[in-house]
Coordinates of C-alpha atoms in Angstrom, one line a residue:
Chain C
M119 CA 122.9 68.5 70.5
P120 CA 120.6 66.3 72.6
A121 CA 119.0 63.2 71.1
P122 CA 115.8 64.1 69.2
V123 CA 112.5 63.4 70.8
L124 CA 111.0 62.7 67.3
E125 CA 112.7 61.4 64.2
L126 CA 111.1 60.8 60.8
E127 CA 113.2 59.1 58.2
G128 CA 112.4 58.7 54.5
I129 CA 108.6 58.7 55.0
G130 CA 106.7 57.9 51.9
V131 CA 102.9 57.7 51.4
R132 CA 101.2 56.8 48.1
L133 CA 97.6 57.3 47.4
G134 CA 96.2 55.8 44.2
G135 CA 99.6 55.7 42.5
R136 CA 100.3 59.4 43.5
A137 CA 103.0 60.1 45.9
V138 CA 101.4 62.2 48.8
L139 CA 104.7 62.2 50.7
D140 CA 108.1 61.3 49.3
G141 CA 111.2 60.9 51.3
V142 CA 110.0 63.2 54.2
G143 CA 112.5 63.3 57.1
F144 CA 113.1 65.7 60.0
T145 CA 113.8 65.7 63.7
V146 CA 112.3 67.5 66.7
A147 CA 114.7 68.3 69.6
P148 CA 113.5 68.2 73.2
G149 CA 111.7 71.4 74.2
E150 CA 111.7 72.8 70.7
F151 CA 108.8 74.6 69.1
T152 CA 108.4 73.4 65.5
G153 CA 105.9 74.6 62.9
L154 CA 104.7 72.2 60.3
I155 CA 103.7 74.7 57.6
G156 CA 102.1 74.1 54.2
S157 CA 98.9 74.8 52.3
N158 CA 95.7 72.9 52.7
G159 CA 96.1 69.4 51.3
A160 CA 99.9 69.5 51.3
G161 CA 100.0 66.5 53.7
K162 CA 100.5 68.1 57.1
T163 CA 97.8 66.0 58.8
T164 CA 99.3 62.9 57.2
V165 CA 102.7 63.7 58.6
L166 CA 101.3 64.2 62.1
R167 CA 99.2 61.0 61.9
I168 CA 102.2 59.0 60.9
A169 CA 104.3 60.6 63.6
M170 CA 101.6 59.7 66.1
G171 CA 101.3 56.1 64.8
L172 CA 97.7 56.6 63.7
Q173 CA 98.6 55.7 60.1
A174 CA 101.4 53.5 58.8
P175 CA 103.6 55.0 56.1
D176 CA 104.4 53.0 52.9
A177 CA 108.1 53.7 53.4
G178 CA 110.4 55.0 56.1
R179 CA 110.3 54.9 59.9
V180 CA 109.4 56.9 62.9
L181 CA 111.6 57.0 66.1
V182 CA 110.4 58.4 69.3
D183 CA 113.2 59.0 71.9
G184 CA 115.4 56.9 69.6
L185 CA 113.1 53.9 69.7
P186 CA 110.4 52.5 67.3
L187 CA 107.0 54.1 67.9
G188 CA 105.1 51.1 69.1
R189 CA 106.1 51.3 72.7
R190 CA 106.7 55.0 73.0
K191 CA 103.1 56.3 72.5
R192 CA 103.1 57.6 76.1
S193 CA 105.8 60.1 75.2
L194 CA 103.4 61.8 72.7
G195 CA 100.4 64.0 73.3
Y196 CA 98.0 64.6 70.4
V197 CA 95.4 67.3 69.7
P198 CA 93.4 66.5 66.5
Q199 CA 92.2 69.2 64.2
K200 CA 88.5 69.3 64.6
V201 CA 86.7 67.9 67.7
V202 CA 82.9 68.1 67.6
V203 CA 81.2 67.2 70.9
D204 CA 77.4 67.3 71.2
P205 CA 76.4 70.2 73.4
D206 CA 74.2 67.8 75.4
A207 CA 76.9 65.3 76.0
P208 CA 77.5 64.7 79.7
L209 CA 81.2 65.4 79.6
R210 CA 82.7 68.3 81.6
A211 CA 86.0 69.9 80.7
R212 CA 87.5 68.3 83.8
D213 CA 86.2 64.9 82.7
L214 CA 88.0 65.2 79.4
V215 CA 91.2 66.3 81.1
A216 CA 91.0 63.4 83.5
L217 CA 90.6 61.0 80.5
G218 CA 94.1 62.2 79.5
L219 CA 95.4 60.5 82.6
D220 CA 93.6 57.2 82.4
G221 CA 91.3 57.1 79.4
E222 CA 92.7 53.8 78.1
R223 CA 92.2 52.0 81.4
I224 CA 89.4 49.5 81.8
G225 CA 87.1 49.0 84.8
P226 CA 85.6 51.5 87.2
R227 CA 87.8 54.5 88.2
L228 CA 89.0 54.4 91.8
P229 CA 88.9 57.8 93.5
S230 CA 92.4 59.3 93.8
R231 CA 93.1 62.6 95.4
R232 CA 96.5 62.8 93.6
N233 CA 94.8 62.5 90.2
R234 CA 92.1 65.0 91.1
Q235 CA 94.8 67.4 92.1
R236 CA 96.7 66.9 88.9
V237 CA 93.6 67.6 86.9
E238 CA 93.1 70.7 88.9
E239 CA 96.7 71.9 88.3
M240 CA 96.5 71.1 84.6
L241 CA 93.2 73.1 84.3
D242 CA 94.8 76.0 86.0
A243 CA 97.9 75.7 83.8
V244 CA 95.8 76.3 80.7
D245 CA 93.6 78.9 82.3
A246 CA 90.6 76.6 82.1
G247 CA 89.6 76.7 85.7
R248 CA 86.8 79.1 85.0
F249 CA 84.9 76.6 82.8
A250 CA 86.1 73.3 84.3
D251 CA 82.6 72.3 85.1
A252 CA 81.0 73.3 81.8
R253 CA 80.1 70.7 79.2
V254 CA 82.8 70.4 76.6
G255 CA 80.3 70.7 73.8
T256 CA 79.2 74.2 75.0
L257 CA 82.7 75.7 75.1
S258 CA 84.0 78.1 72.5
G259 CA 86.6 77.0 70.0
G260 CA 89.4 78.6 72.0
E261 CA 88.2 77.2 75.3
Q262 CA 87.8 73.7 73.8
Q263 CA 91.4 74.0 72.4
R264 CA 92.7 74.7 75.9
V265 CA 90.9 71.7 77.4
L266 CA 92.3 69.5 74.7
I267 CA 95.8 70.8 75.3
A268 CA 95.3 70.0 79.0
H269 CA 94.1 66.5 78.1
A270 CA 97.1 65.9 75.9
L271 CA 99.7 67.3 78.4
I272 CA 98.4 65.8 81.7
S273 CA 100.2 62.5 81.0
R274 CA 103.5 64.5 80.8
P275 CA 104.4 63.7 77.2
R276 CA 107.8 64.8 75.8
L277 CA 106.2 66.0 72.6
L278 CA 102.9 67.6 71.8
L279 CA 101.5 67.2 68.3
M280 CA 98.8 69.6 67.3
D281 CA 96.9 69.6 64.0
E282 CA 95.9 73.1 62.9
P283 CA 94.9 74.3 66.3
L284 CA 94.4 77.8 65.0
A285 CA 92.2 76.9 62.0
N286 CA 88.9 77.4 63.7
L287 CA 89.8 80.2 66.0
D288 CA 89.4 84.0 65.6
I289 CA 92.6 86.0 65.6
R290 CA 92.6 86.8 69.3
S291 CA 91.9 83.3 70.5
G292 CA 94.5 82.0 68.1
Q293 CA 97.1 84.4 69.5
E294 CA 96.1 83.4 73.1
T295 CA 96.5 79.7 72.2
V296 CA 99.9 80.3 70.7
D297 CA 101.1 82.3 73.7
L298 CA 99.7 79.7 76.1
L299 CA 101.4 76.9 74.3
A300 CA 104.7 78.6 74.2
R301 CA 104.5 79.3 77.9
I302 CA 103.5 75.7 78.8
A303 CA 106.1 74.2 76.5
R304 CA 108.7 76.2 78.3
E305 CA 107.4 75.6 81.8
Q306 CA 107.0 71.8 81.3
G307 CA 109.9 71.2 79.0
V308 CA 107.6 69.8 76.3
A309 CA 108.5 70.0 72.6
V310 CA 105.7 71.1 70.2
L311 CA 105.1 70.1 66.6
M312 CA 102.2 72.2 65.3
S313 CA 100.7 72.3 61.8
A314 CA 99.4 75.5 60.3
H315 CA 98.6 76.8 56.9
D316 CA 99.4 80.3 58.0
M317 CA 102.8 80.6 59.7
N318 CA 102.4 84.3 60.7
P319 CA 100.7 83.8 64.1
L320 CA 103.5 81.4 65.0
L321 CA 106.5 83.4 63.9
P322 CA 107.3 84.9 67.4
V323 CA 107.5 81.5 69.1
L324 CA 108.8 79.2 66.3
D325 CA 112.3 77.6 66.8
R326 CA 112.2 75.7 63.5
I327 CA 110.0 75.2 60.4
V328 CA 109.2 72.1 58.5
Y329 CA 107.7 73.4 55.2
V330 CA 105.6 70.9 53.3
A331 CA 104.9 71.2 49.6
G332 CA 104.7 68.8 46.7
G333 CA 105.1 65.8 49.0
R334 CA 108.5 67.0 50.2
V335 CA 109.8 69.1 53.1
A336 CA 112.3 71.9 53.7
V337 CA 113.6 72.1 57.2
G338 CA 115.4 74.8 59.2
T339 CA 114.9 78.1 60.9
T340 CA 112.3 80.5 59.5
D341 CA 115.1 82.6 57.9
E342 CA 116.7 79.5 56.4
V343 CA 113.6 77.9 54.9
V344 CA 111.2 80.7 54.0
R345 CA 113.2 82.2 51.2
T346 CA 112.3 82.6 47.5
E347 CA 114.9 80.2 46.2
V348 CA 114.3 77.4 48.8
L349 CA 110.5 77.4 48.5
S350 CA 110.7 77.7 44.7
R351 CA 112.8 74.6 44.6
L352 CA 110.4 72.8 47.0
Y353 CA 107.3 73.8 45.0
G354 CA 109.0 73.0 41.7
H355 CA 108.1 76.4 40.2
R356 CA 108.7 80.0 41.0
V357 CA 107.2 81.4 44.2
S358 CA 108.1 84.7 45.9
V359 CA 108.5 85.3 49.6
L360 CA 107.5 88.8 50.6
R361 CA 107.9 90.4 54.0
V362 CA 105.3 93.0 54.8
D363 CA 105.1 94.6 58.3
G364 CA 106.8 91.6 59.9
R365 CA 104.4 89.3 58.2
I366 CA 105.6 86.7 55.6
L367 CA 103.6 86.2 52.5
V368 CA 104.3 83.3 50.0
V369 CA 102.8 84.2 46.7
S370 CA 102.9 82.6 43.3
G371 CA 105.4 84.5 41.1
Q372 CA 104.7 83.1 37.7
A373 CA 105.9 84.4 34.4
S374 CA 102.4 85.8 33.7
L375 CA 103.1 88.9 35.9
P376 CA 102.6 92.2 34.0
A377 CA 105.1 93.0 31.4
P378 CA 107.5 95.9 32.3
D379 CA 105.8 98.3 30.0
A380 CA 102.4 97.7 31.5
P381 CA 100.7 100.7 33.2
A382 CA 101.9 101.2 36.8
A383 CA 98.3 101.2 38.1
V384 CA 97.8 97.7 36.8
T385 CA 100.9 96.4 38.4
S386 CA 99.9 97.7 41.8
V387 CA 96.5 96.2 41.5
T388 CA 98.1 92.8 40.8
V389 CA 100.3 93.1 43.8
E390 CA 97.4 94.1 46.0
A391 CA 95.5 91.1 44.8
A392 CA 98.5 88.9 45.7
V393 CA 98.6 90.5 49.2
T394 CA 94.9 90.1 49.9
T395 CA 95.2 86.4 49.2
V396 CA 97.8 86.1 51.9
T397 CA 97.0 82.7 53.3
A398 CA 95.8 81.4 50.0
G399 CA 99.1 82.4 48.5
A400 CA 100.7 79.0 49.1
T401 CA 97.7 77.3 47.6
A402 CA 97.9 79.4 44.5
A403 CA 101.6 78.5 44.2
R404 CA 100.8 74.8 44.0
L405 CA 98.3 75.2 41.2
Chain S
M705 CA 45.7 50.6 104.8
G706 CA 45.2 47.4 102.9
T707 CA 42.6 49.1 100.7
V708 CA 45.0 51.9 99.8
V709 CA 47.6 49.3 98.6
D710 CA 44.9 47.5 96.7
T711 CA 43.7 50.8 95.1
V712 CA 47.2 51.7 94.0
F713 CA 48.5 48.3 92.9
G714 CA 45.3 46.4 92.3
P715 CA 44.4 43.2 94.1
G716 CA 46.8 40.3 93.7
F717 CA 49.5 42.5 92.1
F718 CA 52.4 41.1 94.1
A719 CA 51.2 37.5 94.0
S720 CA 51.0 37.4 90.2
D721 CA 53.8 35.6 88.4
P722 CA 53.6 37.6 85.2
V723 CA 53.8 40.8 87.3
R724 CA 57.0 39.5 89.1
S725 CA 58.6 38.6 85.7
A726 CA 57.6 41.9 84.3
L727 CA 59.1 43.8 87.3
V728 CA 62.4 41.9 87.1
T729 CA 62.6 42.2 83.3
G730 CA 61.7 45.9 83.4
L731 CA 64.4 46.6 85.9
V732 CA 67.2 44.9 84.0
V733 CA 66.1 46.3 80.6
A734 CA 65.8 49.9 82.1
L735 CA 69.3 49.7 83.7
V736 CA 70.9 48.4 80.5
S737 CA 69.0 50.8 78.2
G738 CA 69.8 53.8 80.4
A739 CA 73.5 53.3 80.6
L740 CA 73.8 52.4 76.9
G741 CA 71.5 55.1 75.9
V742 CA 73.8 57.7 77.3
F743 CA 76.7 56.3 75.2
T744 CA 74.4 56.2 72.2
V745 CA 73.8 59.9 72.5
L746 CA 77.5 60.5 73.2
H747 CA 78.6 58.6 70.1
G748 CA 75.8 60.2 68.0
Q749 CA 74.5 56.8 67.2
S750 CA 70.8 57.0 67.9
F751 CA 70.3 56.2 64.2
A752 CA 72.2 52.9 64.7
G753 CA 69.7 52.2 67.6
H754 CA 66.8 52.8 65.2
A755 CA 68.3 50.6 62.5
L756 CA 69.0 47.8 65.0
S757 CA 65.4 47.9 66.2
D758 CA 63.9 48.0 62.7
L759 CA 66.0 44.9 61.8
G760 CA 65.1 43.4 65.1
T761 CA 61.6 43.2 63.9
L762 CA 62.8 40.8 61.2
G763 CA 64.6 38.8 63.9
G764 CA 61.6 38.6 66.2
S765 CA 59.1 37.7 63.4
S766 CA 61.4 35.0 61.9
A767 CA 62.1 33.6 65.4
A768 CA 58.4 33.2 66.0
L769 CA 58.1 31.5 62.6
A770 CA 60.9 29.1 63.6
G771 CA 59.1 28.4 66.8
V772 CA 61.8 29.8 69.2
G773 CA 61.4 32.8 71.6
P774 CA 61.6 36.3 70.1
L775 CA 64.6 37.1 72.3
W776 CA 66.8 34.8 70.3
G777 CA 65.6 36.4 67.1
F778 CA 66.3 39.9 68.4
V779 CA 69.8 39.0 69.7
G780 CA 70.8 36.9 66.7
V781 CA 69.8 39.5 64.0
G782 CA 71.1 42.4 66.2
V783 CA 74.6 41.0 66.6
V784 CA 74.9 40.1 62.9
V785 CA 73.6 43.6 61.9
A786 CA 76.1 45.2 64.3
G787 CA 78.9 43.4 62.6
V788 CA 77.7 44.4 59.1
M789 CA 77.3 48.0 60.2
E790 CA 80.8 48.2 61.6
L791 CA 82.1 46.6 58.3
F792 CA 80.5 49.3 56.2
G793 CA 80.7 52.1 58.7
T794 CA 76.9 52.7 58.4
G795 CA 76.5 53.1 62.2
Q796 CA 77.6 56.7 62.0
R797 CA 75.2 59.5 61.5
R798 CA 76.9 60.8 58.5
S799 CA 76.2 57.7 56.5
R800 CA 72.5 58.0 57.0
D801 CA 71.7 57.8 53.4
V802 CA 69.0 56.5 51.0
A803 CA 70.6 53.1 50.7
T804 CA 70.5 52.4 54.4
G805 CA 66.9 53.5 54.5
L806 CA 66.0 51.2 51.7
V807 CA 67.7 48.2 53.4
L808 CA 65.7 49.0 56.6
S809 CA 62.4 49.2 54.6
A810 CA 63.2 46.0 52.8
A811 CA 63.8 44.3 56.2
L812 CA 60.5 45.6 57.5
G813 CA 58.7 44.4 54.4
L814 CA 60.1 40.9 55.0
S815 CA 59.0 41.2 58.6
A816 CA 55.5 42.0 57.4
L817 CA 55.5 38.7 55.4
F818 CA 56.8 36.7 58.3
L819 CA 54.3 38.2 60.8
Y820 CA 51.5 37.4 58.3
L821 CA 52.8 33.8 58.0
D822 CA 53.1 33.6 61.8
T823 CA 49.4 34.6 62.3
T824 CA 48.1 32.6 59.3
Y825 CA 49.8 29.2 59.8
D826 CA 50.7 29.1 63.4
S827 CA 47.6 30.9 64.6
T828 CA 49.8 32.7 67.1
T829 CA 47.7 35.8 66.9
G830 CA 49.5 37.7 69.6
V831 CA 52.9 37.6 67.9
T832 CA 52.5 40.7 65.8
I833 CA 51.7 42.8 68.9
T834 CA 54.4 41.1 70.9
V835 CA 57.1 41.7 68.4
L836 CA 56.1 45.2 67.4
F837 CA 54.9 46.7 70.7
G838 CA 56.1 44.1 73.2
S839 CA 54.3 43.1 76.4
L840 CA 56.1 42.8 79.7
F841 CA 53.4 40.5 81.0
T842 CA 54.0 37.8 78.3
V843 CA 57.8 37.6 78.8
G844 CA 57.4 34.2 80.4
S845 CA 59.2 33.1 83.6
G846 CA 61.4 30.7 81.5
T847 CA 63.0 33.6 79.6
V848 CA 63.6 35.8 82.6
P849 CA 66.8 34.2 83.9
L850 CA 68.4 34.4 80.4
L851 CA 67.3 38.0 80.1
V852 CA 68.8 38.9 83.4
L853 CA 72.1 37.1 82.6
L854 CA 72.3 38.9 79.3
G855 CA 71.6 42.3 80.9
L856 CA 74.2 41.7 83.6
A857 CA 76.8 40.8 81.0
V858 CA 76.1 44.0 79.0
L859 CA 76.4 46.1 82.2
A860 CA 79.7 44.3 83.2
V861 CA 81.3 44.9 79.8
L862 CA 80.1 48.5 79.9
T863 CA 81.6 49.0 83.3
L864 CA 84.9 47.6 82.0
L865 CA 85.0 49.7 78.8
H866 CA 83.4 53.0 79.9
R867 CA 86.5 55.1 80.0
P868 CA 87.8 54.0 76.5
L869 CA 84.2 54.4 75.2
L870 CA 84.0 58.0 76.6
L871 CA 87.3 59.0 75.1
S872 CA 86.5 57.6 71.7
S873 CA 83.1 59.4 71.8
V874 CA 85.0 62.7 71.8
H875 CA 87.3 61.8 68.9
A876 CA 88.5 58.5 67.5
D877 CA 92.0 59.8 67.1
L878 CA 92.2 60.8 70.8
A879 CA 91.5 57.2 71.7
A880 CA 93.8 55.8 69.1
A881 CA 96.6 58.1 70.3
R882 CA 96.4 56.5 73.7
G883 CA 96.7 53.0 72.2
I884 CA 93.0 52.1 72.3
P885 CA 92.1 49.7 69.4
V886 CA 89.3 52.0 68.1
R887 CA 87.7 49.8 65.5
L888 CA 87.5 46.8 67.8
L889 CA 86.0 49.1 70.5
G890 CA 83.5 50.4 67.9
L891 CA 82.4 46.9 67.0
G892 CA 82.2 46.0 70.7
F893 CA 80.0 49.1 71.3
L894 CA 77.6 48.1 68.4
V895 CA 77.3 44.6 69.7
L896 CA 76.4 46.0 73.2
L897 CA 73.9 48.3 71.5
A898 CA 72.4 45.4 69.6
L899 CA 72.0 43.4 72.9
A900 CA 70.5 46.4 74.6
T901 CA 68.1 46.9 71.7
A902 CA 67.1 43.2 71.9
L903 CA 66.4 43.6 75.6
S904 CA 64.4 46.7 75.2
S905 CA 62.5 45.1 72.3
M906 CA 61.5 42.4 74.7
S907 CA 60.2 45.0 77.1
V908 CA 58.3 47.5 74.8
G909 CA 58.7 45.9 71.3
T910 CA 60.8 46.8 68.4
I911 CA 58.9 49.9 67.4
L912 CA 59.1 51.5 70.8
S913 CA 62.5 50.2 71.9
P914 CA 64.4 53.3 70.6
A915 CA 62.2 55.4 73.0
L916 CA 63.3 53.3 76.0
L917 CA 66.9 53.5 74.9
V918 CA 67.2 57.2 74.2
G919 CA 64.3 58.7 76.3
P920 CA 65.7 58.1 79.8
A921 CA 69.2 59.0 78.6
A922 CA 68.0 62.3 77.1
T923 CA 66.1 63.0 80.3
A924 CA 69.2 62.3 82.4
L925 CA 71.3 64.6 80.2
R926 CA 69.0 67.5 81.1
L927 CA 69.7 67.0 84.8
T928 CA 73.5 66.2 85.1
R929 CA 76.7 66.9 83.3
R930 CA 78.6 64.0 84.8
P931 CA 79.0 60.9 82.6
V932 CA 78.7 58.1 85.2
A933 CA 76.0 60.0 87.0
A934 CA 74.0 60.3 83.8
M935 CA 74.2 56.6 83.2
A936 CA 72.9 55.8 86.7
L937 CA 70.2 58.4 86.5
A938 CA 69.0 57.2 83.1
G939 CA 68.8 53.7 84.5
L940 CA 66.7 55.0 87.5
I941 CA 64.4 57.0 85.2
G942 CA 63.9 54.0 83.0
T943 CA 63.1 51.8 85.9
A944 CA 60.6 54.3 87.4
A945 CA 58.8 54.6 84.0
T946 CA 58.7 50.8 83.6
W947 CA 57.6 50.0 87.1
I948 CA 54.9 52.7 87.3
G949 CA 53.8 51.5 83.8
I950 CA 53.4 48.0 85.0
V951 CA 51.3 49.1 88.0
L952 CA 49.1 51.2 85.8
A953 CA 48.7 48.5 83.2
Y954 CA 47.7 46.0 86.0
D955 CA 45.2 48.5 87.3
S956 CA 43.9 49.1 83.8
Y957 CA 42.2 45.7 83.9
R958 CA 39.6 47.4 86.0
W959 CA 39.3 50.3 83.6
P960 CA 36.9 50.5 80.6
P961 CA 36.3 48.8 78.2
G962 CA 36.7 46.2 81.0
G963 CA 38.3 42.8 81.2
H964 CA 41.1 43.8 78.9
G965 CA 44.2 45.6 80.3
W966 CA 45.7 48.5 78.4
P967 CA 49.0 47.8 76.8
V968 CA 51.9 48.2 79.3
S969 CA 54.1 49.6 76.5
F970 CA 51.8 52.5 76.1
F971 CA 52.2 53.5 79.8
V972 CA 56.0 53.0 79.8
V973 CA 56.6 55.1 76.7
T974 CA 54.1 57.8 77.8
L975 CA 55.8 58.0 81.2
V976 CA 59.3 58.2 79.6
F977 CA 58.1 61.1 77.6
T978 CA 56.4 62.8 80.5
L979 CA 59.5 62.5 82.7
Y980 CA 61.5 64.0 79.8
L981 CA 59.2 67.0 79.7
L982 CA 59.4 67.4 83.5
A983 CA 63.2 67.2 83.4
D984 CA 63.3 69.8 80.7
L985 CA 61.1 72.2 82.7
I986 CA 63.4 71.7 85.8
A987 CA 66.5 72.3 83.7
R988 CA 65.1 75.4 82.2
A989 CA 64.0 76.8 85.6
T990 CA 67.5 76.1 87.0
T991 CA 69.2 77.8 84.1
T992 CA 66.9 80.9 84.3
R993 CA 67.6 81.2 88.0
A994 CA 71.3 80.9 87.5
Q995 CA 71.1 83.6 84.8
R996 CA 69.2 85.9 87.2
R997 CA 72.0 85.4 89.8
G998 CA 74.6 86.1 87.1
T999 CA 76.4 82.9 87.8
D1000 CA 76.1 81.4 84.3
R1001 CA 79.1 81.2 82.0
R1002 CA 79.3 84.2 79.8
P1003 CA 80.5 83.6 76.2
A1004 CA 84.3 83.7 76.0
A1005 CA 84.3 86.7 73.6
T1006 CA 82.9 89.0 76.3
A1007 CA 84.7 87.5 79.3
P1008 CA 87.7 89.3 80.6
A1009 CA 91.0 87.8 79.5
P1010 CA 92.3 85.5 82.3
A1011 CA 95.6 86.4 84.0
G1012 CA 98.7 85.2 82.2
V1013 CA 97.3 85.5 78.7
S1014 CA 98.3 88.7 77.0

């Protein structure tokens, strides 16, 4: 087992006396694709921001490549959840990617053929060459996502953290983004930690899952974590894990389900309702 | 030949001290406003520019009351206000609320009192026009070196910080993720904006200064997609508008009603607006031609999937 690229130990965050995160710990191994799964408001963004050093936890510590975060920021690439750029802003896709190389430097940029070439290669790697000269603000959600991935990866980090990259994408662009990420992660040997409220688009590429609920996490492979008894313990009440057509649904399984002697039609309606609230299922479970 | 020059520029144009001061001031102000204006648009902070110029009126009028030059009033109030804005996060567009509007109105009300006192007790009748609408011809050769120094300082800091500022304009977390101290940078930007507003208030007054800050920048954005090119172009456009404005204002001494030149700020702002309209027309024409050739970017949904993506 190689040394983890990211290690969170006993992370605790309190907000107004309420524990948002409590004793959260997990590791990400080099080159591994990890999904940070949980409903909206479960604390996924907080976990990512703490891992990234953008927010200080009230308890616990973060190690990157075995060292405290402070000096290791260059090992991490970050793609925030929602990036809104004015369509008129004079910033081309290639400018944003180039800022991934030297955006923190001060003074005028000296022309460098090597850097220009790296920007070109990175744009090609995420299939963004087609719109490299378009303004970032005029790109579609999926195109913008690719440019941000290129921005994050061009400094050759060991771990890429992404906050809900699929949240604002249609199903097809979402699937393209996932496939692209899996390919790049493999090609460049980058580990990925990606948050999502719906795990299904990620299932084919996930190595491990960190499931967040009630301020705590369950960690392991999909089959180890996404099980009725594991998630029920995590949520603190009964939830059911259903597998339908290769998709996983987590639905609230409370005692108010129809009594055994209820008409069959009513039962089926109830189940259907649970299925149609697929992604909202986890939210329902928390209520 | 000599008569042509005289017809365009007016007799004695280049020999006049106020004209020389105006040309130098106009150049520095236009370069600073252009570069900073592009960042103001990028950061979505044109509202902060407006607020700073509104409160600048207070600075200018109280400086006149205290008997010091308006530049000091503009700069002093601007820097203090920038600090307060950063403290309360009111510089961002999302915080544009009733409370901010009320504070700005109160400041303008106070300015009205100060301007009244200025004209009543000091009999400095021109001060109201100078503070509100500016006049490049009354800058005074004593103020010019200070103004140039201030402008060069702003440009130097902007050159140093332009990459972190660009990155943080996309998303604060992207900048923070690369170790950039985002809050400090934000404060620095607001101070630069305050100084630029003070300079443009010297040029065209507090009421018109947002036009000089945002106008040339908006024009440049119609013509180029490159960040650094946009800043340089905005500076050039601002300079062109200011210099042509100065020439026309000097000429206007010979226009009706006679003996009184038209306000230079009128020419500058009108030219800024005209140049924007021209650039907009050019941009539209270019886009249409590109569309006819079929070289524009189609929306991603209808574009064929690129190779390597299943």
